[in-house]
Amino acid sequence: MGDKITKNNNNTLNVPDCPVIPFIEGDGIGPDIWKATQNVLDNAIKTAYLGKKKIDWLEVDAGEKGYERTGEWLPDKTLETIEDHVVAIKGPMTTPVGKGMRSLNVAIRQKLDLYACVRPVKYIDPVPSPMKNPEKVDMVIFRENTEDLYAGIEWESGAEETKKLISYLKENMGADIAPGSGIGIKPISPGNTKRLVISAVQYAVEQGYSSVTLMHKGNIMKFTEGAFCKWGYEAAKENFGDKTISEAELYDKYDGIQPQGKIVIKDRIADMLFQQVLLRPEEYGVIATPNLNGDYISDALAAQVGGLGMAPGANIGDTCAVFEATHGTAPKYTGLDKVNPSSLILSGAMMLDYMGWQEAANLVRNSIASAIRAGKVTYDLARQMPGTIEVKCSEFANAIVEKMK
């Protein structure tokens, strides 16, 4: 029986040699990719630490399986268990239409205040990519998780509440809104923006990235996304004044030559940044962004390195963190042992990094690359890589484990 991970006041973790880690298997393909992931993680830990460390996995209820067991899609007990154990991992989950909850994934983020959605995007050779030089892609998205349009503050077209709100906005605020409109509210606050940017800059400092880019649409939405940009610069200066310089300072004071030990804080308009990460990806490292922008660019960047099947992700707050597959449940492949488990496996590697078990995390990533180079891959990669052999999800996991030896 293992012990709980605990968190210190300075945000560092106390990780026992046998931590208890809650997991949500997930819906659809969830059971298949979770079984593969557990196989890879357990063997990486055993190999890296010669059996001196291991994880005691604790299943918690959520999604379709949770509903069958408890009658609830996301039981309070599950949230309490995750928060109590500090670190958790989950497969993809479906929120059935008309069941009252907008998204189980969003609900977990908001209820546990997991305000930073962290999505590293780095090419693994030789994964097929539409880019000419995918090896130049090495970015980490810090997406604000709790507000913006994803706060879910909206009213349906034709509803009485919507009519009242439109009437109020017209009469009291001078807003010109077309009849029959649906209305959504886009809150962006200084406190939530600054804590997100602080975590992004701290990550850049710890991982050696040379820049943090604030992605926004502030040229149009001046008091929300424009404010995000303004507050982001303030957060960097207030908390990392000795470690950061603005892009303006880079050229005004240093003639465009980045001083050693300094991180450049810059900002880019969202639509322009979508061009830049395609044309000049090497110029961008950590990107901090409001919720909706972050959703778009995370998936777009994942496409540059092989798709969501190769994209890990985490949702991190001050009290706990949940690591997750970044793709959906793919119900047509349920139970077929077919799909690529790499997204969840790589998210597990992120989890090991977060726990301070870097040796096991690096072993996972290196073994995935070695398994792909060996040419036995799941269908999504096999159809793009001539000469490879298509294998099942579980067989691919076994191939990864074999490479650890």
Short mmCIF file of C-alpha atoms in Angstrom, two decimals:
data_model
loop_
_atom_site.label_atom_id
_atom_site.label_comp_id
_atom_site.label_asym_id
_atom_site.label_seq_id
_atom_site.Cartn_x
_atom_site.Cartn_y
_atom_site.Cartn_z
CA MET A 1 0.00 0.00 0.00
CA GLY A 2 1.40 3.37 -0.99
CA ASP A 3 1.45 6.84 0.55
CA LYS A 4 -0.01 10.14 -0.57
CA ILE A 5 1.96 12.82 -2.36
CA THR A 6 1.86 16.05 -0.34
CA LYS A 7 2.58 19.65 -1.23
CA ASN A 8 4.77 22.11 0.68
CA ASN A 9 3.97 25.78 1.23
CA ASN A 10 6.54 26.73 -1.43
CA ASN A 11 4.65 24.61 -4.01
CA THR A 12 7.21 21.78 -4.07
CA LEU A 13 6.10 18.15 -3.75
CA ASN A 14 6.91 15.43 -1.25
CA VAL A 15 6.82 12.25 -3.34
CA PRO A 16 7.18 8.90 -1.55
CA ASP A 17 8.78 5.93 -3.28
CA CYS A 18 5.34 4.34 -3.66
CA PRO A 19 2.83 7.16 -4.21
CA VAL A 20 -0.91 6.51 -4.53
CA ILE A 21 -2.05 8.13 -7.79
CA PRO A 22 -5.74 8.32 -8.76
CA PHE A 23 -6.64 7.54 -12.35
CA ILE A 24 -9.77 7.84 -14.50
CA GLU A 25 -9.75 5.15 -17.18
CA GLY A 26 -11.89 7.20 -19.55
CA ASP A 27 -14.66 6.44 -22.04
CA GLY A 28 -14.62 4.96 -25.54
CA ILE A 29 -11.00 4.04 -26.26
CA GLY A 30 -10.08 5.02 -22.69
CA PRO A 31 -9.71 1.46 -21.32
CA ASP A 32 -7.43 0.44 -24.21
CA ILE A 33 -5.08 3.39 -24.01
CA TRP A 34 -5.07 3.38 -20.21
CA LYS A 35 -4.01 -0.27 -20.07
CA ALA A 36 -1.21 0.51 -22.55
CA THR A 37 -0.16 3.59 -20.58
CA GLN A 38 -0.06 1.80 -17.24
CA ASN A 39 2.08 -0.93 -18.80
CA VAL A 40 4.59 1.61 -20.14
CA LEU A 41 4.74 3.78 -17.01
CA ASP A 42 5.09 0.86 -14.61
CA ASN A 43 7.92 -0.66 -16.63
CA ALA A 44 9.70 2.68 -17.08
CA ILE A 45 9.66 3.26 -13.32
CA LYS A 46 10.80 -0.31 -12.61
CA THR A 47 13.63 -0.04 -15.15
CA ALA A 48 14.77 3.46 -14.17
CA TYR A 49 14.83 2.81 -10.42
CA LEU A 50 15.57 -0.93 -10.36
CA GLY A 51 12.35 -1.71 -8.55
CA LYS A 52 12.94 0.81 -5.72
CA LYS A 53 10.02 3.01 -6.82
CA LYS A 54 6.55 2.18 -8.07
CA ILE A 55 3.05 3.68 -8.31
CA ASP A 56 0.04 2.39 -6.40
CA TRP A 57 -2.79 3.14 -8.84
CA LEU A 58 -6.21 4.11 -7.43
CA GLU A 59 -9.18 4.12 -9.82
CA VAL A 60 -11.77 6.86 -9.26
CA ASP A 61 -15.20 7.23 -10.86
CA ALA A 62 -16.09 9.65 -13.63
CA GLY A 63 -17.65 9.62 -17.10
CA GLU A 64 -19.78 6.76 -18.40
CA LYS A 65 -18.17 4.13 -16.16
CA GLY A 66 -18.60 6.41 -13.17
CA TYR A 67 -22.24 6.99 -14.01
CA GLU A 68 -22.88 3.26 -14.21
CA ARG A 69 -21.34 2.78 -10.78
CA THR A 70 -22.60 5.83 -8.91
CA GLY A 71 -25.37 7.50 -10.93
CA GLU A 72 -23.20 10.62 -11.26
CA TRP A 73 -21.01 11.74 -14.15
CA LEU A 74 -18.49 13.45 -11.89
CA PRO A 75 -18.94 12.51 -8.21
CA ASP A 76 -17.75 14.95 -5.55
CA LYS A 77 -15.79 12.08 -3.99
CA THR A 78 -13.69 11.82 -7.16
CA LEU A 79 -12.77 15.49 -7.04
CA GLU A 80 -11.97 15.24 -3.32
CA THR A 81 -9.75 12.20 -3.91
CA ILE A 82 -7.82 13.89 -6.70
CA GLU A 83 -7.24 17.03 -4.62
CA ASP A 84 -6.25 14.96 -1.59
CA HIS A 85 -3.67 12.97 -3.58
CA VAL A 86 -2.27 16.06 -5.44
CA VAL A 87 -1.46 14.22 -8.72
CA ALA A 88 -3.85 12.29 -11.00
CA ILE A 89 -4.12 11.08 -14.61
CA LYS A 90 -7.14 10.53 -16.84
CA GLY A 91 -8.17 9.16 -20.20
CA PRO A 92 -10.61 10.91 -22.57
CA MET A 93 -14.20 11.37 -21.40
CA THR A 94 -17.49 12.02 -23.17
CA THR A 95 -20.21 14.27 -21.83
CA PRO A 96 -23.50 12.86 -23.20
CA VAL A 97 -25.73 15.44 -24.87
CA GLY A 98 -28.57 16.76 -22.71
CA LYS A 99 -27.22 15.52 -19.37
CA GLY A 100 -26.75 18.95 -17.82
CA MET A 101 -22.97 19.29 -17.74
CA ARG A 102 -21.27 21.16 -20.59
CA SER A 103 -18.04 19.17 -20.43
CA LEU A 104 -16.62 16.79 -17.86
CA ASN A 105 -13.10 17.90 -18.78
CA VAL A 106 -13.94 21.57 -18.29
CA ALA A 107 -15.83 20.76 -15.08
CA ILE A 108 -12.78 19.04 -13.57
CA ARG A 109 -10.59 22.01 -14.46
CA GLN A 110 -12.96 24.56 -13.02
CA LYS A 111 -14.02 22.68 -9.88
CA LEU A 112 -10.41 21.94 -8.92
CA ASP A 113 -9.21 25.39 -10.09
CA LEU A 114 -6.67 23.83 -12.44
CA TYR A 115 -6.01 27.17 -14.06
CA ALA A 116 -3.07 26.27 -16.31
CA CYS A 117 -3.59 23.89 -19.22
CA VAL A 118 -0.02 22.98 -20.16
CA ARG A 119 0.55 21.49 -23.62
CA PRO A 120 4.16 20.75 -24.67
CA VAL A 121 4.56 20.35 -28.43
CA LYS A 122 7.84 18.81 -29.57
CA TYR A 123 8.61 16.68 -32.59
CA ILE A 124 9.50 13.01 -32.13
CA ASP A 125 11.53 11.69 -35.04
CA PRO A 126 10.41 9.95 -37.33
CA VAL A 127 6.67 10.69 -36.81
CA PRO A 128 5.10 11.88 -40.11
CA SER A 129 4.54 15.64 -40.19
CA PRO A 130 3.20 18.13 -42.76
CA MET A 131 6.09 20.45 -41.86
CA LYS A 132 9.34 20.59 -43.85
CA ASN A 133 11.34 21.01 -40.65
CA PRO A 134 9.20 19.72 -37.78
CA GLU A 135 12.29 19.40 -35.59
CA LYS A 136 12.16 23.19 -35.18
CA VAL A 137 8.87 22.89 -33.28
CA ASP A 138 9.55 22.98 -29.54
CA MET A 139 6.84 25.01 -27.80
CA VAL A 140 4.82 24.80 -24.61
CA ILE A 141 1.34 26.33 -24.44
CA PHE A 142 0.09 27.72 -21.12
CA ARG A 143 -3.64 28.14 -21.67
CA GLU A 144 -5.75 29.88 -19.01
CA ASN A 145 -8.35 27.31 -18.01
CA THR A 146 -11.00 28.96 -15.86
CA GLU A 147 -12.47 31.99 -17.63
CA ASP A 148 -12.81 33.62 -21.07
CA LEU A 149 -15.70 32.19 -23.15
CA TYR A 150 -15.14 28.78 -21.57
CA ALA A 151 -16.56 30.12 -18.31
CA GLY A 152 -19.89 29.06 -19.84
CA ILE A 153 -21.74 32.31 -19.11
CA GLU A 154 -24.19 32.40 -22.01
CA TRP A 155 -27.87 32.63 -22.84
CA GLU A 156 -29.75 30.97 -25.68
CA SER A 157 -31.32 32.79 -28.61
CA GLY A 158 -34.97 33.64 -27.91
CA ALA A 159 -34.88 32.88 -24.17
CA GLU A 160 -36.58 35.43 -21.91
CA GLU A 161 -33.34 36.02 -20.01
CA THR A 162 -31.58 36.73 -23.30
CA LYS A 163 -34.23 39.23 -24.39
CA LYS A 164 -33.95 41.04 -21.06
CA LEU A 165 -30.16 41.18 -21.32
CA ILE A 166 -30.24 42.48 -24.90
CA SER A 167 -32.80 45.10 -23.90
CA TYR A 168 -30.65 46.18 -20.95
CA LEU A 169 -27.50 46.40 -23.06
CA LYS A 170 -29.28 48.45 -25.71
CA GLU A 171 -31.00 50.84 -23.32
CA ASN A 172 -28.23 51.31 -20.77
CA MET A 173 -24.99 50.58 -22.61
CA GLY A 174 -25.77 51.68 -26.15
CA ALA A 175 -25.00 48.24 -27.57
CA ASP A 176 -26.33 47.39 -31.04
CA ILE A 177 -27.29 43.70 -30.94
CA ALA A 178 -29.22 41.91 -33.67
CA PRO A 179 -32.63 40.52 -32.65
CA GLY A 180 -32.61 36.84 -31.82
CA SER A 181 -28.95 36.79 -30.87
CA GLY A 182 -27.50 34.34 -28.39
CA ILE A 183 -25.31 36.07 -25.82
CA GLY A 184 -22.02 34.95 -24.29
CA ILE A 185 -19.96 36.79 -21.67
CA LYS A 186 -16.15 36.82 -21.90
CA PRO A 187 -14.61 37.53 -18.48
CA ILE A 188 -10.83 37.95 -18.23
CA SER A 189 -9.48 39.08 -14.87
CA PRO A 190 -6.11 40.45 -13.70
CA GLY A 191 -5.73 37.87 -10.93
CA ASN A 192 -6.35 34.83 -13.12
CA THR A 193 -4.25 36.25 -15.94
CA LYS A 194 -1.28 37.00 -13.72
CA ARG A 195 -1.17 33.62 -12.01
CA LEU A 196 -1.23 31.93 -15.43
CA VAL A 197 1.59 34.11 -16.78
CA ILE A 198 3.62 33.66 -13.59
CA SER A 199 3.43 29.88 -14.01
CA ALA A 200 4.43 30.21 -17.69
CA VAL A 201 7.46 32.38 -16.93
CA GLN A 202 8.49 30.14 -14.04
CA TYR A 203 8.37 27.16 -16.39
CA ALA A 204 10.50 29.02 -18.94
CA VAL A 205 13.06 29.81 -16.22
CA GLU A 206 13.21 26.22 -14.97
CA GLN A 207 13.28 24.58 -18.43
CA GLY A 208 15.65 27.00 -20.14
CA TYR A 209 13.32 28.55 -22.73
CA SER A 210 14.47 31.89 -24.08
CA SER A 211 11.08 33.59 -24.51
CA VAL A 212 7.49 33.78 -23.30
CA THR A 213 4.97 35.05 -25.86
CA LEU A 214 1.62 36.53 -24.79
CA MET A 215 -0.92 35.48 -27.45
CA HIS A 216 -4.00 37.70 -27.64
CA LYS A 217 -6.49 39.49 -29.86
CA GLY A 218 -6.12 42.80 -28.05
CA ASN A 219 -6.25 44.87 -31.22
CA ILE A 220 -10.01 44.15 -31.31
CA MET A 221 -10.99 43.04 -27.77
CA LYS A 222 -9.07 45.73 -25.95
CA PHE A 223 -10.53 45.35 -22.46
CA THR A 224 -10.34 41.55 -22.28
CA GLU A 225 -7.57 40.15 -24.48
CA GLY A 226 -5.79 43.48 -24.61
CA ALA A 227 -5.90 43.55 -20.84
CA PHE A 228 -4.55 39.97 -20.75
CA CYS A 229 -1.49 41.23 -22.63
CA LYS A 230 -1.06 44.26 -20.35
CA TRP A 231 -1.44 42.24 -17.15
CA GLY A 232 0.91 39.58 -18.53
CA TYR A 233 3.72 42.09 -18.95
CA GLU A 234 3.01 43.40 -15.46
CA ALA A 235 3.15 39.90 -13.95
CA ALA A 236 6.51 39.18 -15.58
CA LYS A 237 8.02 42.46 -14.42
CA GLU A 238 6.61 42.27 -10.89
CA ASN A 239 7.67 38.68 -10.26
CA PHE A 240 10.67 38.10 -12.53
CA GLY A 241 12.13 41.57 -13.02
CA ASP A 242 15.69 40.28 -12.63
CA LYS A 243 15.19 37.44 -15.11
CA THR A 244 13.08 38.99 -17.89
CA ILE A 245 13.18 41.85 -20.38
CA SER A 246 10.48 43.01 -22.76
CA GLU A 247 10.96 42.74 -26.50
CA ALA A 248 11.02 46.54 -26.64
CA GLU A 249 13.91 46.58 -24.15
CA LEU A 250 15.70 43.92 -26.17
CA TYR A 251 15.98 46.29 -29.13
CA ASP A 252 16.11 49.65 -27.32
CA LYS A 253 18.77 48.69 -24.76
CA TYR A 254 20.53 45.65 -26.20
CA ASP A 255 20.41 46.22 -29.99
CA GLY A 256 18.43 43.02 -30.43
CA ILE A 257 21.08 40.82 -28.80
CA GLN A 258 19.52 38.81 -25.98
CA PRO A 259 21.54 39.09 -22.75
CA GLN A 260 22.62 35.81 -21.23
CA GLY A 261 20.29 34.63 -18.48
CA LYS A 262 17.37 36.85 -19.58
CA ILE A 263 14.02 35.65 -20.91
CA VAL A 264 12.31 37.88 -23.49
CA ILE A 265 8.64 38.65 -22.86
CA LYS A 266 6.85 39.46 -26.10
CA ASP A 267 3.32 39.50 -27.44
CA ARG A 268 1.70 38.58 -30.71
CA ILE A 269 -1.79 39.06 -32.14
CA ALA A 270 -3.46 35.65 -32.29
CA ASP A 271 -4.02 35.38 -36.05
CA MET A 272 -0.48 36.57 -36.75
CA LEU A 273 0.96 34.01 -34.34
CA PHE A 274 -0.75 31.18 -36.22
CA GLN A 275 1.35 32.24 -39.22
CA GLN A 276 4.52 32.63 -37.19
CA VAL A 277 4.47 29.17 -35.61
CA LEU A 278 4.32 27.76 -39.14
CA LEU A 279 6.86 30.03 -40.80
CA ARG A 280 9.32 30.68 -37.94
CA PRO A 281 8.65 28.13 -35.19
CA GLU A 282 12.19 28.37 -33.83
CA GLU A 283 11.42 31.90 -32.59
CA TYR A 284 8.83 30.74 -30.05
CA GLY A 285 9.18 28.78 -26.84
CA VAL A 286 6.56 29.21 -24.12
CA ILE A 287 3.24 30.74 -25.19
CA ALA A 288 0.75 32.09 -22.61
CA THR A 289 -2.79 32.69 -23.82
CA PRO A 290 -6.44 33.07 -22.83
CA ASN A 291 -8.65 29.99 -22.93
CA LEU A 292 -10.17 29.98 -26.43
CA ASN A 293 -6.96 31.00 -28.23
CA GLY A 294 -5.13 28.30 -26.30
CA ASP A 295 -7.61 25.64 -27.38
CA TYR A 296 -7.09 26.50 -31.04
CA ILE A 297 -3.32 26.87 -31.10
CA SER A 298 -2.67 23.76 -29.00
CA ASP A 299 -4.36 21.53 -31.56
CA ALA A 300 -2.89 23.42 -34.50
CA LEU A 301 0.62 22.94 -33.11
CA ALA A 302 -0.09 19.28 -32.40
CA ALA A 303 -0.85 18.85 -36.11
CA GLN A 304 2.64 20.16 -36.92
CA VAL A 305 4.27 17.27 -35.05
CA GLY A 306 1.97 14.41 -36.03
CA GLY A 307 -1.47 15.11 -34.57
CA LEU A 308 -3.32 14.79 -31.28
CA GLY A 309 -2.32 11.15 -30.95
CA MET A 310 1.20 12.38 -30.14
CA ALA A 311 0.21 15.39 -27.98
CA PRO A 312 0.42 15.27 -24.17
CA GLY A 313 -1.30 17.66 -21.78
CA ALA A 314 -1.84 18.59 -18.15
CA ASN A 315 -4.12 20.80 -16.09
CA ILE A 316 -2.25 22.29 -13.16
CA GLY A 317 -3.41 24.40 -10.22
CA ASP A 318 -2.03 25.46 -6.86
CA THR A 319 -3.35 22.41 -5.00
CA CYS A 320 -3.26 19.58 -7.54
CA ALA A 321 -2.61 18.53 -11.14
CA VAL A 322 -4.43 16.25 -13.59
CA PHE A 323 -2.58 14.83 -16.60
CA GLU A 324 -4.69 13.76 -19.57
CA ALA A 325 -4.97 12.54 -23.13
CA THR A 326 -5.61 15.55 -25.35
CA HIS A 327 -7.85 13.77 -27.87
CA GLY A 328 -11.42 12.52 -27.70
CA THR A 329 -12.97 9.13 -26.96
CA ALA A 330 -13.15 7.85 -30.59
CA PRO A 331 -16.19 5.65 -29.81
CA LYS A 332 -16.07 3.78 -33.14
CA TYR A 333 -12.81 2.19 -31.97
CA THR A 334 -14.09 1.22 -28.51
CA GLY A 335 -12.72 -2.14 -27.43
CA LEU A 336 -10.82 -2.74 -30.67
CA ASP A 337 -7.32 -2.36 -29.17
CA LYS A 338 -6.46 -0.22 -32.20
CA VAL A 339 -5.62 3.41 -31.46
CA ASN A 340 -2.35 5.14 -30.71
CA PRO A 341 -1.85 5.45 -26.91
CA SER A 342 1.04 7.91 -27.19
CA SER A 343 -0.89 11.01 -26.08
CA LEU A 344 -1.77 9.48 -22.72
CA ILE A 345 1.64 7.81 -22.37
CA LEU A 346 3.41 11.12 -23.00
CA SER A 347 1.06 12.82 -20.55
CA GLY A 348 2.18 10.17 -18.08
CA ALA A 349 5.77 11.17 -18.80
CA MET A 350 4.80 14.76 -18.01
CA MET A 351 3.34 13.50 -14.75
CA LEU A 352 6.61 11.76 -13.90
CA ASP A 353 8.47 15.01 -14.64
CA TYR A 354 6.10 16.86 -12.32
CA MET A 355 6.82 14.29 -9.59
CA GLY A 356 10.56 14.74 -10.03
CA TRP A 357 11.02 11.28 -11.58
CA GLN A 358 12.82 12.60 -14.67
CA GLU A 359 14.81 9.41 -15.29
CA ALA A 360 11.62 7.41 -15.83
CA ALA A 361 10.03 10.22 -17.85
CA ASN A 362 13.00 10.43 -20.23
CA LEU A 363 13.00 6.66 -20.58
CA VAL A 364 9.35 6.77 -21.69
CA ARG A 365 9.97 9.45 -24.32
CA ASN A 366 13.15 7.85 -25.68
CA SER A 367 11.50 4.43 -25.86
CA ILE A 368 8.49 5.77 -27.78
CA ALA A 369 10.85 7.28 -30.35
CA SER A 370 12.82 4.03 -30.58
CA ALA A 371 9.65 1.96 -31.01
CA ILE A 372 8.43 4.20 -33.83
CA ARG A 373 11.80 4.05 -35.57
CA ALA A 374 11.63 0.24 -35.37
CA GLY A 375 8.61 0.40 -37.69
CA LYS A 376 5.88 -1.36 -35.72
CA VAL A 377 3.25 1.31 -35.15
CA THR A 378 -0.50 1.82 -34.71
CA TYR A 379 -2.75 2.37 -37.72
CA ASP A 380 -2.62 6.20 -37.65
CA LEU A 381 1.15 6.17 -38.14
CA ALA A 382 1.31 3.05 -40.32
CA ARG A 383 -0.88 4.58 -43.03
CA GLN A 384 1.57 7.51 -43.28
CA MET A 385 4.84 5.55 -42.98
CA PRO A 386 5.51 3.21 -45.92
CA GLY A 387 7.27 0.02 -44.96
CA THR A 388 6.01 -0.07 -41.38
CA ILE A 389 3.90 -2.81 -39.81
CA GLU A 390 0.54 -1.97 -38.24
CA VAL A 391 0.18 -3.27 -34.68
CA LYS A 392 -2.47 -3.07 -31.99
CA CYS A 393 -2.53 -0.51 -29.21
CA SER A 394 -1.37 -3.07 -26.65
CA GLU A 395 1.32 -4.39 -29.01
CA PHE A 396 2.69 -0.89 -29.51
CA ALA A 397 2.89 -0.48 -25.72
CA ASN A 398 4.77 -3.77 -25.51
CA ALA A 399 7.17 -2.56 -28.22
CA ILE A 400 7.85 0.59 -26.17
CA VAL A 401 8.54 -1.51 -23.07
CA GLU A 402 10.86 -3.78 -25.08
CA LYS A 403 12.94 -0.75 -26.10
CA MET A 404 13.53 0.07 -22.41
CA LYS A 405 15.69 -3.04 -22.14
#
